[in-house]
Tab-separated table of C-alpha atoms in Angstrom:
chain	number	residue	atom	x	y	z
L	1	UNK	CA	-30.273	26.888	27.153
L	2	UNK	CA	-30.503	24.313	30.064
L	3	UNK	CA	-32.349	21.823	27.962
L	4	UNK	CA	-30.050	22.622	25.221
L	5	UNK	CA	-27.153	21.248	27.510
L	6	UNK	CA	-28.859	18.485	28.784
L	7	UNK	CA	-29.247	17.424	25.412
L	8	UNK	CA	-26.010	18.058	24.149
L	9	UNK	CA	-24.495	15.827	27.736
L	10	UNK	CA	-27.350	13.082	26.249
L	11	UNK	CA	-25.724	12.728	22.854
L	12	UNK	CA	-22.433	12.728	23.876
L	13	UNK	CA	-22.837	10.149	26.748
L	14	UNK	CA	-24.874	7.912	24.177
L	15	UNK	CA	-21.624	8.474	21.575
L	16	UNK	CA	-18.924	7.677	24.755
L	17	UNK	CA	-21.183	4.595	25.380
L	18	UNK	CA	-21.254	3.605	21.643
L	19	UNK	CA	-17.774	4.345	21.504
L	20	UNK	CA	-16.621	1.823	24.175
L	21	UNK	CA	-18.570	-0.354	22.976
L	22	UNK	CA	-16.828	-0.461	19.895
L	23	UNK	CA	-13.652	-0.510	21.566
L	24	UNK	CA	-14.193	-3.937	23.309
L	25	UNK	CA	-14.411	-5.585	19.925
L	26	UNK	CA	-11.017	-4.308	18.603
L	27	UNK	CA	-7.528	-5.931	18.881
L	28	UNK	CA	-6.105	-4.553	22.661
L	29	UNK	CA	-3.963	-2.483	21.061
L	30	UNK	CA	-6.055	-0.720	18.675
L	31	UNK	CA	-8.582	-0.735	21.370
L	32	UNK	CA	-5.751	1.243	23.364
L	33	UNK	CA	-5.087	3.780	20.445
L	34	UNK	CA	-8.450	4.612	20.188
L	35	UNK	CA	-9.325	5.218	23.591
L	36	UNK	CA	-5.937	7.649	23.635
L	37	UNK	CA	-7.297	9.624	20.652
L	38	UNK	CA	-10.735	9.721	22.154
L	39	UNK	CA	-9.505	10.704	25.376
L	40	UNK	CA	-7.568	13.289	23.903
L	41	UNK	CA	-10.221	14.605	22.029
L	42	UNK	CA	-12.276	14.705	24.803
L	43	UNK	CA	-9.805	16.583	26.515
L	44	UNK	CA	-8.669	19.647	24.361
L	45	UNK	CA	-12.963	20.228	24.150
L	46	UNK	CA	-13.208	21.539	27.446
L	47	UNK	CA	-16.840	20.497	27.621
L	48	UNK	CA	-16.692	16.543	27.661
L	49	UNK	CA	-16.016	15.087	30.714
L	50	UNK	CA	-13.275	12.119	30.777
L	51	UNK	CA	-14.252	10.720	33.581
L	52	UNK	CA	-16.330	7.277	32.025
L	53	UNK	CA	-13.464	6.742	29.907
L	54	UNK	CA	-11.216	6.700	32.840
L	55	UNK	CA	-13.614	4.154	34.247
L	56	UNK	CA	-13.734	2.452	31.164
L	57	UNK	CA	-9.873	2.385	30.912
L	58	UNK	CA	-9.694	-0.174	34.078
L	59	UNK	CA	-12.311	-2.194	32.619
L	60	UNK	CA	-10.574	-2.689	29.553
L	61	UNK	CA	-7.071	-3.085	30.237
L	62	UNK	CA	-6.388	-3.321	33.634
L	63	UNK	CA	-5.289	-1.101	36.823
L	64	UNK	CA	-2.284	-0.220	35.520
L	65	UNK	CA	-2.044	-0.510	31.721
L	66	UNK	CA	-5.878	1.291	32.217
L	67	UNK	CA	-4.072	4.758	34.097
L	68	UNK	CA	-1.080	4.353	31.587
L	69	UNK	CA	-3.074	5.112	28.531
L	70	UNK	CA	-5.246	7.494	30.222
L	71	UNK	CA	-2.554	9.341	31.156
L	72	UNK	CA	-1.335	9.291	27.568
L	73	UNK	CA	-4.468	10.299	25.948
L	74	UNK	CA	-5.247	12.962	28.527
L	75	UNK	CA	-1.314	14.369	28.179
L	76	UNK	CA	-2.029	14.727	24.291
L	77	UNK	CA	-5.089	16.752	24.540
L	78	UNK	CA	-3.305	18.786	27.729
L	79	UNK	CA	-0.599	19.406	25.129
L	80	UNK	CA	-2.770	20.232	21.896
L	81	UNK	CA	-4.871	22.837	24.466
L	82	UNK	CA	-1.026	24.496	25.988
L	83	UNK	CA	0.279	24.755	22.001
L	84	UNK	CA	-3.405	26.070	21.087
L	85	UNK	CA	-3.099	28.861	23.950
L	86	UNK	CA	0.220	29.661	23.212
L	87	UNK	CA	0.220	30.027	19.150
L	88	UNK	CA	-3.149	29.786	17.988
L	89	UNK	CA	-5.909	31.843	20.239
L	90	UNK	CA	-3.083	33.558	22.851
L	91	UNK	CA	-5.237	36.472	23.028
L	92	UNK	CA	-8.360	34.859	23.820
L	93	UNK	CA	-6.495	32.457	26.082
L	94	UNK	CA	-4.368	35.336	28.051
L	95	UNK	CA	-8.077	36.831	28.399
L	96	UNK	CA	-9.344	34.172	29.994
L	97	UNK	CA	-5.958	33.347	32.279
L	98	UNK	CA	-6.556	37.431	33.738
L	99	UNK	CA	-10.402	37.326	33.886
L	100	UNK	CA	-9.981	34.138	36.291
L	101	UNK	CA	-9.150	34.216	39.976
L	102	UNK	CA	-8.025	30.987	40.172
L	103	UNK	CA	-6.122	30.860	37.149
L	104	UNK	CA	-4.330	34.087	37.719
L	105	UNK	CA	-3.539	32.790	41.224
L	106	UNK	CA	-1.803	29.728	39.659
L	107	UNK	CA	0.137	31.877	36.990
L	108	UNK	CA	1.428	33.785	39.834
L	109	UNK	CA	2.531	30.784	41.682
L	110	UNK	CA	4.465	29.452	39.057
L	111	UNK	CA	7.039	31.898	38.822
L	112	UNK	CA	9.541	29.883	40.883
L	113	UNK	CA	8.385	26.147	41.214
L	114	UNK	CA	6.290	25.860	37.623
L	115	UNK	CA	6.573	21.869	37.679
L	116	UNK	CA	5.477	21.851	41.399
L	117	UNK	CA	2.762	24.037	41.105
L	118	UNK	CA	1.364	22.764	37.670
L	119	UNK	CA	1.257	19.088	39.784
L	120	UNK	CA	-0.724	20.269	42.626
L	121	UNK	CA	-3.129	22.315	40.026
L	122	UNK	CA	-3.634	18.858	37.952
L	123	UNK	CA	-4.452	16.804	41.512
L	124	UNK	CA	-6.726	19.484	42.472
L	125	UNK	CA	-10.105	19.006	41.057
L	126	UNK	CA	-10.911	22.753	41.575
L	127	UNK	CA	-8.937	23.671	38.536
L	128	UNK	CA	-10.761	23.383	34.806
L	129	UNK	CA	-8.823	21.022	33.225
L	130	UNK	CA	-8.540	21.773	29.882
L	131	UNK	CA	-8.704	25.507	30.417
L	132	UNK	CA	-5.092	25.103	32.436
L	133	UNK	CA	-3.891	23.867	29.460
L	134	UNK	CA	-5.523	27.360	27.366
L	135	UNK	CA	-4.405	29.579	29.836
L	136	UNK	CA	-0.637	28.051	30.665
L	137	UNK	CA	-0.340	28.626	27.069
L	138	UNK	CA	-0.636	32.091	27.221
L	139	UNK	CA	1.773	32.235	30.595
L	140	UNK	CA	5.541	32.489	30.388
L	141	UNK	CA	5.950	28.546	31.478
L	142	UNK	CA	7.875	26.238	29.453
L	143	UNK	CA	5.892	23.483	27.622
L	144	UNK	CA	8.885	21.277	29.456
L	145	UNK	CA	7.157	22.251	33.124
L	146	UNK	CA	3.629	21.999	31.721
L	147	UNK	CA	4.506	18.651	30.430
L	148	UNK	CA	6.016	17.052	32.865
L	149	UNK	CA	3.824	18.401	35.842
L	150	UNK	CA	0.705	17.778	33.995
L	151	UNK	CA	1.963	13.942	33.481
L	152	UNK	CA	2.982	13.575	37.483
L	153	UNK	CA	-0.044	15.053	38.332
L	154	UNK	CA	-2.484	13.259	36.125
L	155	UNK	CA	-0.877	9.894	36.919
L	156	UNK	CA	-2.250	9.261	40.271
L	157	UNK	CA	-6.002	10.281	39.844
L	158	UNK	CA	-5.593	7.941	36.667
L	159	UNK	CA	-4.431	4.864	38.729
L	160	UNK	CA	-7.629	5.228	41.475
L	161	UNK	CA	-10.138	5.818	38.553
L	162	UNK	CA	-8.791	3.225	36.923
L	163	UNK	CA	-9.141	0.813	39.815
L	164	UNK	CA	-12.566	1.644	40.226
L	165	UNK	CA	-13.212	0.598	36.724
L	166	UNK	CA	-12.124	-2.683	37.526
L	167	UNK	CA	-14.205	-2.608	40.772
L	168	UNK	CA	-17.332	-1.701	38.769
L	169	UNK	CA	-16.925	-4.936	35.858
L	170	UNK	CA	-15.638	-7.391	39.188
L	171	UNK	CA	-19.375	-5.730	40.942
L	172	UNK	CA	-20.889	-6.914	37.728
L	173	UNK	CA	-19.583	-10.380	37.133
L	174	UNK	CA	-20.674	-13.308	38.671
L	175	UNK	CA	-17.781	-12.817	41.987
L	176	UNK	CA	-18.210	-9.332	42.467
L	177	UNK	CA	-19.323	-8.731	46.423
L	178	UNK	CA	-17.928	-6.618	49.050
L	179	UNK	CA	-14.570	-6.473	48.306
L	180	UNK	CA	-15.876	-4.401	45.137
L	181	UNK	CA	-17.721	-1.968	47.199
L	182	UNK	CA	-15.149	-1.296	49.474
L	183	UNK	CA	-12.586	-1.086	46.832
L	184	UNK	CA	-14.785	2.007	45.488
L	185	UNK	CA	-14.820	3.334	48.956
L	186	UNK	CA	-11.044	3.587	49.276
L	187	UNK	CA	-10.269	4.658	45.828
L	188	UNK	CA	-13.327	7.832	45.906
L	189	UNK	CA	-11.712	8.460	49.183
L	190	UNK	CA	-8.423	8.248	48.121
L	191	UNK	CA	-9.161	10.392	45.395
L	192	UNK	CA	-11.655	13.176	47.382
L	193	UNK	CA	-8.319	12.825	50.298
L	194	UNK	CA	-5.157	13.699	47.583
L	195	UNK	CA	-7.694	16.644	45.839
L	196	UNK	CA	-8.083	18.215	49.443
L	197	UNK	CA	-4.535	17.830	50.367
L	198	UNK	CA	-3.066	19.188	46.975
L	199	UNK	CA	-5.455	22.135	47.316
L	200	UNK	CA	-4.142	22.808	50.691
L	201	UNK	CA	-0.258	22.542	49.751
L	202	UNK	CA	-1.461	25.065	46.427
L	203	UNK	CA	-2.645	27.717	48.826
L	204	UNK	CA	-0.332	27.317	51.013
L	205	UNK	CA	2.425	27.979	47.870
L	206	UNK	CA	0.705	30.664	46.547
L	207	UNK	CA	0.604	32.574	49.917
L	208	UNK	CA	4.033	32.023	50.352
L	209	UNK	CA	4.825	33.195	46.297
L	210	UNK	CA	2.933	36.295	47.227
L	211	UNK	CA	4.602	37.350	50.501
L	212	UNK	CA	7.715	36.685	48.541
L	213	UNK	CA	6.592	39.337	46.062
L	214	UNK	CA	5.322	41.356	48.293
L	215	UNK	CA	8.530	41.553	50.271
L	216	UNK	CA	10.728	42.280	46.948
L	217	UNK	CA	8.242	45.343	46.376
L	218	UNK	CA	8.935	46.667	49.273
């Protein structure tokens, strides 16, 4: 089974690789449509990481043009994964939403601040991405709140991935140095700083949703 995933992470790597490579022949904005619709394919399988295509988003197209379409491509697939939960496999989806701790700490927590919540959960790397999308389907949240907090919260681990992109192709051109080390520094300490601080704020709402519940019982 182990070799069978390390194969299967092989060929898809290999196809991301061939992929991008692709993509840097295109017009830009083909190039950008693509990498939305492979992001977002990416994204609703719950197995492929995103993570070199949000490198290869700042090497492409820039810091901020780079997070922009990211964010697109990863709010399609986010979508795609909410409507699948929600209409599609709601069963299977509400299963996995009550057999997970996590997740069934976060449904609880939404009750009263869903866009809040759904924000922290999408800065926090502790969360499975796609599977948030699955299992708010099943939930009582609006697609609205998903939506928008999945876009808020998405947006800033876009911009520092994206800027170490652009790090990584300055490192290998001709004038890359120091500056593009320590720009890697800050941004994968920018990025391990937010995830422990949304994490924090997340526990600390869903100890206060459940003291609030706990009071109204009693």
């Amino acid at each position: 089974v182990d070799r069978g995933k390390e194969l299967a992470s092989a060929m898809v790597e290999g196809w991301l690789g061939a992929a991008l490579q692709q993509l840097e022949g295109l017009h830009p904005a083909m190039a950008a449509l693509m990498h939305i619709l492979i992001t977002a394919l990416c994204t609703m399988s719950a197995v492929i990481t995103t993570t070199p295509l949000n490198f290869a988003a700042g090497m492409l197209f820039g810091i901020l043009p780079g997070a922009i379409i990211m964010n697109v491509g990863c709010m399609l697939g986010s979508i795609a994964n909410f409507l699948v939960g929600r209409y599609v496999a709601r069963e299977w989806a509400r299963r996995r939403l009550q057999e997970s701790p996590t997740l069934s700490a976060l449904e609880a927590a939404l009750q009263k601040r869903a866009v809040f919540i759904i924000t922290l959960a999408r800065l926090s790397p502790v969360f499975p991405f796609a599977m948030v999308g699955y299992a708010l389907g099943a939930s009582s949240v609006s697609m609205r709140d998903f939506s928008l907090g999945t876009a808020v919260g998405l947006f800033p681990g876009c911009i520092l991935y994206s800027w170490i992109g652009v790090s990584m192709k300055d490192m290998s051109s001709k004038d890359g140095g120091a500056g593009s080390w320590i720009s890697i520094a800050i941004s994968v300490t920018s990025t391990i700083a937010i995830s422990i601080y949304a994490k924090r704020v997340y526990d600390e709402a869903v100890q206060q949703s459940s003291r609030t519940s706990a009071n109204k019982r009693v």
